[in-house]
Amino acid sequence: MRLDSLAPLLHRNGPWATVCTSTAQATENAGDERRLAARAAGDELLRQGADSATADAVAGHLAALSPRTRPQGSAVFASDGDVVLDLPLTVAPERQHVTWSTLPHLAPLPELLGENPRCLTARIDRTGADFELVDAHGTRSAGRATGEEWPIHRNSTGELSEKHFQLRVENTWESNAGLIAEAIERRFRETAAEVLVLSGEPRERRAVHEKLPERLRAPAVQISHGGRAAGASSELLDRETERARAEYVERHTAEALAALRAAHAPGPSPAGSGTAETVPSLVEAAREHRVATLVVRPGGPDRDTEVWVGEGADQLGVRRSELQYLGAPEPASARADDALLRSALATDAEVLLAAPGEELPVGGLGALLRWSHGSPVSRGSAEETAAE
């Protein structure tokens, strides 16, 4: 899960109102129920200490939410009387979460947003390709690549020039395949896509695939459904695209958990490994921008551990006294998962959600590091350090 959609939260200071609410009820009284839930959220924010302007802004915004635009629900963030962000959820929360806190309460989001890899699909034919971006919120156009349109068909006249003409056709196909591959690479990078699906007739699709760089060629999924022709069915393409996205999530999460398991294995850690799994070691890594992937497990006991934060995303520590050395004159208490998720957002780290039955990370929070000072810190020694 990438957090770039949360970027507006980095540009405001707290305290923050956070409400995660469902719009999924399909009853005759759903509208009245949402208005009552909105009023209850505003009252709860006031009870927790929020100012009336922020509580009123949140309540008014929640009352106006519609299941047509937010079929599962929303995560609403507000500060200083303004709703700063309304993020559509992909999983409806079982209950309404209402929080007034120093940091935006990001902790529920891994479960409520889920893994949502962005997929670039390319519908390919001999003259070009149409691109689409697919994620949990739908499908949208991502442009097109247009190659030469003539000559693209062989003739069969039997004339002496036929071989020469056919060679020109082959050259056109080859040129167009290269142009499409370049456009795919560019769009994949520009859209920050994580999954690539190529569709169309086998020959044209394979020709484009062969011209992709290795980093895209190896993981690209090729399917025959959903070409560019008018009236081409999208149903099978949609199904295969969803399967490709699900397989990417499963594979990517398994790789991260395997790295955490390796750190728990007896004997020396594998060369080049770098993980963190305790709050002190995670805080240190986040402060130094070393977290590449933050792994979150539902229900882990470390997630609501108290840490101390300043206004900057890298101003965090396990003790209040640490913050004065980080340039934060007025440190405030926060949850560990909220602070680490804010840091992941600020440093462009990804977030992965472990399955509920998974045992790792042990405390509910773990990380794969961009680089490591040395061997991963053991859980016991790190907790002893935190207790000093």
Short mmCIF file of C-alpha atoms in Angstrom, two decimals:
data_model
loop_
_atom_site.label_atom_id
_atom_site.label_comp_id
_atom_site.label_asym_id
_atom_site.label_seq_id
_atom_site.Cartn_x
_atom_site.Cartn_y
_atom_site.Cartn_z
CA MET A 1 0.00 0.00 0.00
CA ARG A 2 1.35 3.38 -1.01
CA LEU A 3 0.44 6.42 1.07
CA ASP A 4 0.83 9.22 -1.50
CA SER A 5 -2.88 10.03 -1.36
CA LEU A 6 -2.32 11.13 2.26
CA ALA A 7 0.24 13.80 1.31
CA PRO A 8 -2.02 16.78 2.30
CA LEU A 9 -1.71 15.64 5.93
CA LEU A 10 1.98 16.52 5.95
CA HIS A 11 1.35 20.20 5.34
CA ARG A 12 -0.75 20.95 8.44
CA ASN A 13 0.05 20.82 12.12
CA GLY A 14 -2.28 19.18 14.60
CA PRO A 15 -4.13 18.43 16.64
CA TRP A 16 -6.22 16.38 14.24
CA ALA A 17 -9.75 15.07 14.05
CA THR A 18 -9.95 11.68 12.34
CA VAL A 19 -13.18 9.84 11.59
CA CYS A 20 -13.43 6.55 9.71
CA THR A 21 -17.05 5.89 8.86
CA SER A 22 -19.10 3.47 6.77
CA THR A 23 -21.59 4.41 4.07
CA ALA A 24 -22.32 0.80 3.13
CA GLN A 25 -25.71 0.40 4.86
CA ALA A 26 -28.40 -0.02 2.19
CA THR A 27 -31.52 0.45 4.33
CA GLU A 28 -34.45 2.80 3.81
CA ASN A 29 -33.25 4.84 6.80
CA ALA A 30 -29.59 4.94 5.71
CA GLY A 31 -29.65 8.72 5.20
CA ASP A 32 -31.05 9.36 8.67
CA GLU A 33 -28.56 6.91 10.16
CA ARG A 34 -25.63 8.71 8.51
CA ARG A 35 -26.84 12.07 9.80
CA LEU A 36 -27.13 10.67 13.32
CA ALA A 37 -23.67 9.09 13.02
CA ALA A 38 -22.29 12.44 11.80
CA ARG A 39 -23.78 14.25 14.78
CA ALA A 40 -22.44 11.59 17.15
CA ALA A 41 -18.95 11.97 15.64
CA GLY A 42 -19.04 15.72 16.20
CA ASP A 43 -20.17 15.27 19.79
CA GLU A 44 -17.45 12.68 20.44
CA LEU A 45 -14.78 15.01 19.05
CA LEU A 46 -15.96 17.74 21.41
CA ARG A 47 -15.87 15.29 24.30
CA GLN A 48 -12.25 14.41 23.44
CA GLY A 49 -11.27 18.08 23.44
CA ALA A 50 -11.66 19.21 19.83
CA ASP A 51 -12.53 22.83 19.08
CA SER A 52 -16.11 23.45 17.98
CA ALA A 53 -15.13 24.72 14.50
CA THR A 54 -13.33 21.47 13.65
CA ALA A 55 -16.05 19.29 15.19
CA ASP A 56 -18.75 21.15 13.23
CA ALA A 57 -16.75 20.92 9.98
CA VAL A 58 -16.37 17.17 10.38
CA ALA A 59 -20.02 16.59 11.31
CA GLY A 60 -21.25 18.64 8.35
CA HIS A 61 -18.95 16.81 5.95
CA LEU A 62 -19.97 13.38 7.23
CA ALA A 63 -23.67 14.20 6.95
CA ALA A 64 -23.22 15.00 3.25
CA LEU A 65 -21.41 11.76 2.35
CA SER A 66 -23.13 9.59 -0.24
CA PRO A 67 -22.74 5.85 -0.91
CA ARG A 68 -22.81 6.69 -4.61
CA THR A 69 -19.39 8.33 -4.36
CA ARG A 70 -18.16 6.50 -1.26
CA PRO A 71 -19.68 3.00 -1.52
CA GLN A 72 -17.75 1.62 1.46
CA GLY A 73 -17.00 4.70 3.50
CA SER A 74 -14.53 7.50 4.14
CA ALA A 75 -11.60 8.45 6.31
CA VAL A 76 -12.02 12.15 7.07
CA PHE A 77 -9.17 14.25 8.48
CA ALA A 78 -9.69 17.79 9.79
CA SER A 79 -7.66 20.42 11.58
CA ASP A 80 -8.19 24.02 12.68
CA GLY A 81 -11.78 24.13 11.45
CA ASP A 82 -11.11 22.67 7.98
CA VAL A 83 -11.63 19.23 6.45
CA VAL A 84 -8.19 18.64 4.96
CA LEU A 85 -8.73 15.22 3.37
CA ASP A 86 -11.58 12.82 2.61
CA LEU A 87 -10.18 9.45 1.56
CA PRO A 88 -12.51 6.78 0.11
CA LEU A 89 -12.22 3.42 1.85
CA THR A 90 -12.19 0.04 0.13
CA VAL A 91 -13.37 -1.85 3.24
CA ALA A 92 -16.33 -0.64 5.29
CA PRO A 93 -15.37 -0.23 8.98
CA GLU A 94 -17.40 -2.35 11.38
CA ARG A 95 -17.82 0.67 13.64
CA GLN A 96 -17.17 4.38 13.41
CA HIS A 97 -13.68 5.41 14.57
CA VAL A 98 -13.53 8.93 16.05
CA THR A 99 -10.23 10.34 17.31
CA TRP A 100 -8.87 13.72 18.40
CA SER A 101 -5.09 13.41 18.61
CA THR A 102 -1.75 15.09 18.03
CA LEU A 103 -1.21 13.21 14.75
CA PRO A 104 -3.72 12.10 12.14
CA HIS A 105 -4.98 8.71 13.33
CA LEU A 106 -3.62 6.63 10.45
CA ALA A 107 -3.59 3.31 12.29
CA PRO A 108 -6.94 1.99 10.94
CA LEU A 109 -6.02 2.69 7.30
CA PRO A 110 -3.99 -0.44 6.45
CA GLU A 111 -7.03 -2.57 7.28
CA LEU A 112 -9.61 -0.19 5.76
CA LEU A 113 -7.72 0.67 2.59
CA GLY A 114 -6.18 -2.75 2.11
CA GLU A 115 -3.52 -3.44 -0.47
CA ASN A 116 -4.45 -1.49 -3.56
CA PRO A 117 -1.71 -1.87 -6.18
CA ARG A 118 -2.03 0.35 -9.22
CA CYS A 119 -2.20 -1.63 -12.46
CA LEU A 120 -1.38 -0.27 -15.91
CA THR A 121 -3.16 -2.18 -18.67
CA ALA A 122 -2.16 -1.84 -22.32
CA ARG A 123 -4.64 -2.86 -25.03
CA ILE A 124 -2.33 -3.51 -27.98
CA ASP A 125 -2.79 -3.86 -31.74
CA ARG A 126 -0.53 -3.30 -34.75
CA THR A 127 -0.96 0.46 -34.79
CA GLY A 128 -0.74 1.38 -31.12
CA ALA A 129 -2.13 0.83 -27.63
CA ASP A 130 -4.72 2.26 -25.26
CA PHE A 131 -3.65 2.56 -21.62
CA GLU A 132 -5.80 2.34 -18.48
CA LEU A 133 -5.06 2.59 -14.78
CA VAL A 134 -6.91 0.16 -12.53
CA ASP A 135 -7.15 0.17 -8.75
CA ALA A 136 -9.78 -0.47 -6.09
CA HIS A 137 -11.54 2.79 -6.96
CA GLY A 138 -12.12 1.93 -10.62
CA THR A 139 -10.64 2.20 -14.09
CA ARG A 140 -9.58 5.40 -15.79
CA SER A 141 -7.89 6.27 -19.06
CA ALA A 142 -4.12 6.72 -18.97
CA GLY A 143 -3.54 7.85 -22.55
CA ARG A 144 -2.49 6.02 -25.67
CA ALA A 145 0.44 5.29 -27.97
CA THR A 146 -0.03 5.75 -31.72
CA GLY A 147 2.30 4.27 -34.31
CA GLU A 148 2.37 4.20 -38.09
CA GLU A 149 -0.85 3.03 -39.73
CA TRP A 150 0.54 2.07 -43.12
CA PRO A 151 1.64 -0.36 -44.27
CA ILE A 152 0.47 -2.84 -41.65
CA HIS A 153 -1.16 -5.57 -43.81
CA ARG A 154 0.62 -7.92 -46.19
CA ASN A 155 -0.75 -8.11 -49.72
CA SER A 156 -0.98 -11.21 -51.83
CA THR A 157 -0.93 -9.85 -55.34
CA GLY A 158 1.89 -12.04 -56.57
CA GLU A 159 3.66 -8.99 -57.94
CA LEU A 160 7.47 -8.85 -58.01
CA SER A 161 7.37 -6.11 -55.41
CA GLU A 162 5.42 -8.24 -52.93
CA LYS A 163 8.48 -9.33 -50.92
CA HIS A 164 9.65 -5.74 -50.68
CA PHE A 165 6.19 -4.64 -49.53
CA GLN A 166 5.99 -7.40 -46.95
CA LEU A 167 9.38 -6.34 -45.61
CA ARG A 168 8.02 -2.81 -45.19
CA VAL A 169 5.04 -4.26 -43.30
CA GLU A 170 7.36 -6.18 -40.98
CA ASN A 171 9.41 -3.04 -40.40
CA THR A 172 6.25 -1.08 -39.54
CA TRP A 173 5.18 -3.73 -37.04
CA GLU A 174 8.66 -3.76 -35.51
CA SER A 175 8.77 0.05 -35.27
CA ASN A 176 5.32 0.24 -33.72
CA ALA A 177 6.17 -2.43 -31.15
CA GLY A 178 9.19 -0.41 -30.05
CA LEU A 179 7.17 2.80 -29.86
CA ILE A 180 4.46 1.10 -27.76
CA ALA A 181 7.06 -0.45 -25.42
CA GLU A 182 8.67 2.94 -24.85
CA ALA A 183 5.27 4.48 -24.10
CA ILE A 184 4.45 1.68 -21.64
CA GLU A 185 7.73 2.18 -19.79
CA ARG A 186 7.11 5.92 -19.59
CA ARG A 187 3.49 5.61 -18.42
CA PHE A 188 4.40 2.90 -15.90
CA ARG A 189 6.96 5.24 -14.35
CA GLU A 190 4.78 8.38 -14.49
CA THR A 191 1.76 6.71 -12.91
CA ALA A 192 3.78 4.85 -10.24
CA ALA A 193 2.07 1.63 -11.33
CA GLU A 194 3.08 -1.63 -9.67
CA VAL A 195 1.41 -4.18 -11.97
CA LEU A 196 1.53 -4.38 -15.77
CA VAL A 197 -0.99 -6.24 -17.94
CA LEU A 198 -0.60 -6.55 -21.73
CA SER A 199 -3.65 -7.56 -23.75
CA GLY A 200 -4.30 -8.12 -27.44
CA GLU A 201 -3.50 -10.56 -30.24
CA PRO A 202 -0.56 -12.87 -29.41
CA ARG A 203 1.85 -11.69 -32.12
CA GLU A 204 1.53 -7.96 -31.44
CA ARG A 205 1.47 -8.49 -27.69
CA ARG A 206 4.61 -10.64 -27.72
CA ALA A 207 6.43 -8.19 -30.01
CA VAL A 208 5.82 -5.37 -27.51
CA HIS A 209 6.73 -7.59 -24.55
CA GLU A 210 10.10 -8.47 -26.09
CA LYS A 211 11.01 -4.78 -26.38
CA LEU A 212 10.24 -3.91 -22.77
CA PRO A 213 13.15 -3.47 -20.34
CA GLU A 214 13.83 -6.54 -18.20
CA ARG A 215 12.44 -4.95 -15.01
CA LEU A 216 9.02 -4.75 -16.74
CA ARG A 217 9.29 -7.77 -19.01
CA ALA A 218 9.73 -10.34 -16.24
CA PRO A 219 6.66 -9.47 -14.12
CA ALA A 220 4.34 -8.37 -16.97
CA VAL A 221 1.15 -10.44 -17.34
CA GLN A 222 0.07 -11.25 -20.91
CA ILE A 223 -3.54 -12.09 -21.80
CA SER A 224 -5.50 -12.37 -25.06
CA HIS A 225 -8.72 -10.77 -23.84
CA GLY A 226 -9.71 -7.14 -24.25
CA GLY A 227 -8.07 -5.88 -27.42
CA ARG A 228 -8.46 -2.44 -29.02
CA ALA A 229 -11.11 -3.47 -31.55
CA ALA A 230 -14.50 -1.80 -31.20
CA GLY A 231 -16.84 -3.92 -29.12
CA ALA A 232 -14.04 -6.02 -27.60
CA SER A 233 -15.21 -7.47 -24.30
CA SER A 234 -13.65 -6.07 -21.14
CA GLU A 235 -15.13 -8.59 -18.71
CA LEU A 236 -12.36 -11.18 -19.02
CA LEU A 237 -9.68 -8.49 -19.09
CA ASP A 238 -11.10 -7.01 -15.87
CA ARG A 239 -11.11 -10.42 -14.23
CA GLU A 240 -7.54 -11.18 -15.23
CA THR A 241 -6.41 -7.73 -14.14
CA GLU A 242 -7.89 -8.25 -10.68
CA ARG A 243 -6.18 -11.62 -10.44
CA ALA A 244 -2.84 -10.05 -11.43
CA ARG A 245 -3.27 -7.38 -8.75
CA ALA A 246 -4.14 -9.99 -6.09
CA GLU A 247 -1.17 -12.17 -7.04
CA TYR A 248 1.14 -9.17 -6.83
CA VAL A 249 -0.06 -8.39 -3.28
CA GLU A 250 0.27 -12.01 -2.18
CA ARG A 251 3.77 -12.35 -3.64
CA HIS A 252 4.98 -8.99 -2.37
CA THR A 253 3.72 -9.54 1.18
CA ALA A 254 5.16 -13.07 1.27
CA GLU A 255 8.59 -11.72 0.32
CA ALA A 256 8.49 -9.13 3.12
CA LEU A 257 7.40 -11.69 5.73
CA ALA A 258 10.11 -14.10 4.55
CA ALA A 259 12.70 -11.40 5.25
CA LEU A 260 11.30 -10.93 8.77
CA ARG A 261 11.35 -14.70 9.36
CA ALA A 262 14.97 -14.86 8.26
CA ALA A 263 15.84 -12.34 10.97
CA HIS A 264 14.26 -14.68 13.56
CA ALA A 265 16.08 -17.78 12.31
CA PRO A 266 18.93 -19.09 14.50
CA GLY A 267 22.47 -18.30 13.41
CA PRO A 268 23.87 -15.25 11.66
CA SER A 269 21.51 -13.08 9.64
CA PRO A 270 21.74 -13.34 5.84
CA ALA A 271 24.22 -10.95 4.27
CA GLY A 272 22.65 -7.62 3.41
CA SER A 273 19.53 -8.20 5.50
CA GLY A 274 18.13 -5.26 7.41
CA THR A 275 15.00 -5.48 9.50
CA ALA A 276 13.53 -3.86 12.59
CA GLU A 277 10.76 -5.24 14.77
CA THR A 278 10.77 -3.36 18.06
CA VAL A 279 9.41 0.09 18.73
CA PRO A 280 12.85 1.54 19.67
CA SER A 281 14.54 0.11 16.58
CA LEU A 282 11.65 1.15 14.33
CA VAL A 283 11.66 4.68 15.72
CA GLU A 284 15.40 4.98 15.17
CA ALA A 285 15.11 3.68 11.59
CA ALA A 286 12.20 6.00 10.81
CA ARG A 287 14.06 8.99 12.25
CA GLU A 288 16.96 8.23 9.90
CA HIS A 289 14.70 7.61 6.87
CA ARG A 290 15.86 3.99 6.67
CA VAL A 291 12.43 2.31 6.46
CA ALA A 292 11.74 0.95 2.97
CA THR A 293 8.70 -1.17 3.86
CA LEU A 294 6.61 -0.93 7.01
CA VAL A 295 4.78 -4.18 7.82
CA VAL A 296 1.67 -3.91 9.99
CA ARG A 297 -0.17 -6.81 11.64
CA PRO A 298 -3.72 -6.34 12.94
CA GLY A 299 -3.99 -6.47 16.71
CA GLY A 300 -0.27 -6.35 17.49
CA PRO A 301 0.48 -5.22 21.07
CA ASP A 302 3.12 -2.67 20.05
CA ARG A 303 0.85 -0.67 17.77
CA ASP A 304 -0.53 1.64 20.46
CA THR A 305 2.74 1.96 22.37
CA GLU A 306 3.37 5.56 23.43
CA VAL A 307 6.08 7.45 21.55
CA TRP A 308 6.90 11.15 21.43
CA VAL A 309 6.68 13.34 18.34
CA GLY A 310 7.28 16.86 17.11
CA GLU A 311 5.87 18.69 14.12
CA GLY A 312 8.35 17.11 11.69
CA ALA A 313 7.83 13.53 10.53
CA ASP A 314 11.39 12.63 11.55
CA GLN A 315 10.97 14.15 15.01
CA LEU A 316 10.05 11.04 16.98
CA GLY A 317 11.51 9.16 19.91
CA VAL A 318 10.64 6.61 22.56
CA ARG A 319 11.41 9.08 25.36
CA ARG A 320 10.22 12.65 25.70
CA SER A 321 13.75 13.86 26.43
CA GLU A 322 14.95 12.73 22.98
CA LEU A 323 12.83 15.34 21.24
CA GLN A 324 14.80 18.32 22.53
CA TYR A 325 17.83 17.05 20.59
CA LEU A 326 15.65 16.77 17.47
CA GLY A 327 14.58 20.41 17.53
CA ALA A 328 11.06 19.83 18.89
CA PRO A 329 10.52 22.24 21.82
CA GLU A 330 7.00 21.00 22.59
CA PRO A 331 6.93 17.19 22.17
CA ALA A 332 3.59 15.43 22.31
CA SER A 333 2.51 11.87 22.97
CA ALA A 334 1.34 9.70 20.05
CA ARG A 335 0.68 6.09 19.12
CA ALA A 336 3.64 4.24 17.62
CA ASP A 337 1.69 3.11 14.56
CA ASP A 338 0.41 6.64 13.83
CA ALA A 339 3.93 8.07 14.12
CA LEU A 340 5.51 5.35 11.97
CA LEU A 341 2.82 5.61 9.31
CA ARG A 342 3.31 9.39 9.17
CA SER A 343 7.05 8.81 8.75
CA ALA A 344 6.40 6.23 6.00
CA LEU A 345 4.28 8.81 4.19
CA ALA A 346 6.95 11.49 4.48
CA THR A 347 9.80 9.23 3.31
CA ASP A 348 7.91 7.42 0.51
CA ALA A 349 8.06 4.04 2.24
CA GLU A 350 5.45 1.45 1.35
CA VAL A 351 3.14 -0.24 3.85
CA LEU A 352 2.16 -3.91 3.79
CA LEU A 353 -0.61 -5.54 5.82
CA ALA A 354 0.08 -9.01 7.24
CA ALA A 355 -2.83 -11.45 7.33
CA PRO A 356 -4.72 -11.59 10.66
CA GLY A 357 -3.47 -15.14 11.35
CA GLU A 358 0.16 -14.26 10.68
CA GLU A 359 2.53 -14.31 13.69
CA LEU A 360 4.94 -11.72 12.33
CA PRO A 361 5.72 -8.98 13.02
CA VAL A 362 5.69 -10.16 16.64
CA GLY A 363 4.52 -6.87 18.11
CA GLY A 364 2.40 -5.88 15.11
CA LEU A 365 5.00 -3.53 13.60
CA GLY A 366 8.06 -4.44 11.54
CA ALA A 367 10.16 -2.98 8.77
CA LEU A 368 12.49 -3.85 5.95
CA LEU A 369 15.24 -1.27 5.93
CA ARG A 370 16.88 0.61 3.10
CA TRP A 371 20.19 0.11 4.88
CA SER A 372 21.29 -1.15 8.27
CA HIS A 373 23.90 -0.10 10.81
CA GLY A 374 24.68 -3.76 11.43
CA SER A 375 22.92 -6.84 12.70
CA PRO A 376 19.21 -6.42 13.50
CA VAL A 377 18.57 -5.52 17.14
CA SER A 378 17.15 -8.37 19.18
CA ARG A 379 13.76 -7.82 20.77
CA GLY A 380 15.02 -8.31 24.31
CA SER A 381 17.95 -5.92 24.10
CA ALA A 382 15.85 -3.22 22.42
CA GLU A 383 13.19 -3.39 25.11
CA GLU A 384 15.88 -3.18 27.79
CA THR A 385 17.19 -0.01 26.08
CA ALA A 386 13.70 1.51 26.02
CA ALA A 387 13.27 0.81 29.74
CA GLU A 388 16.45 2.65 30.76
#
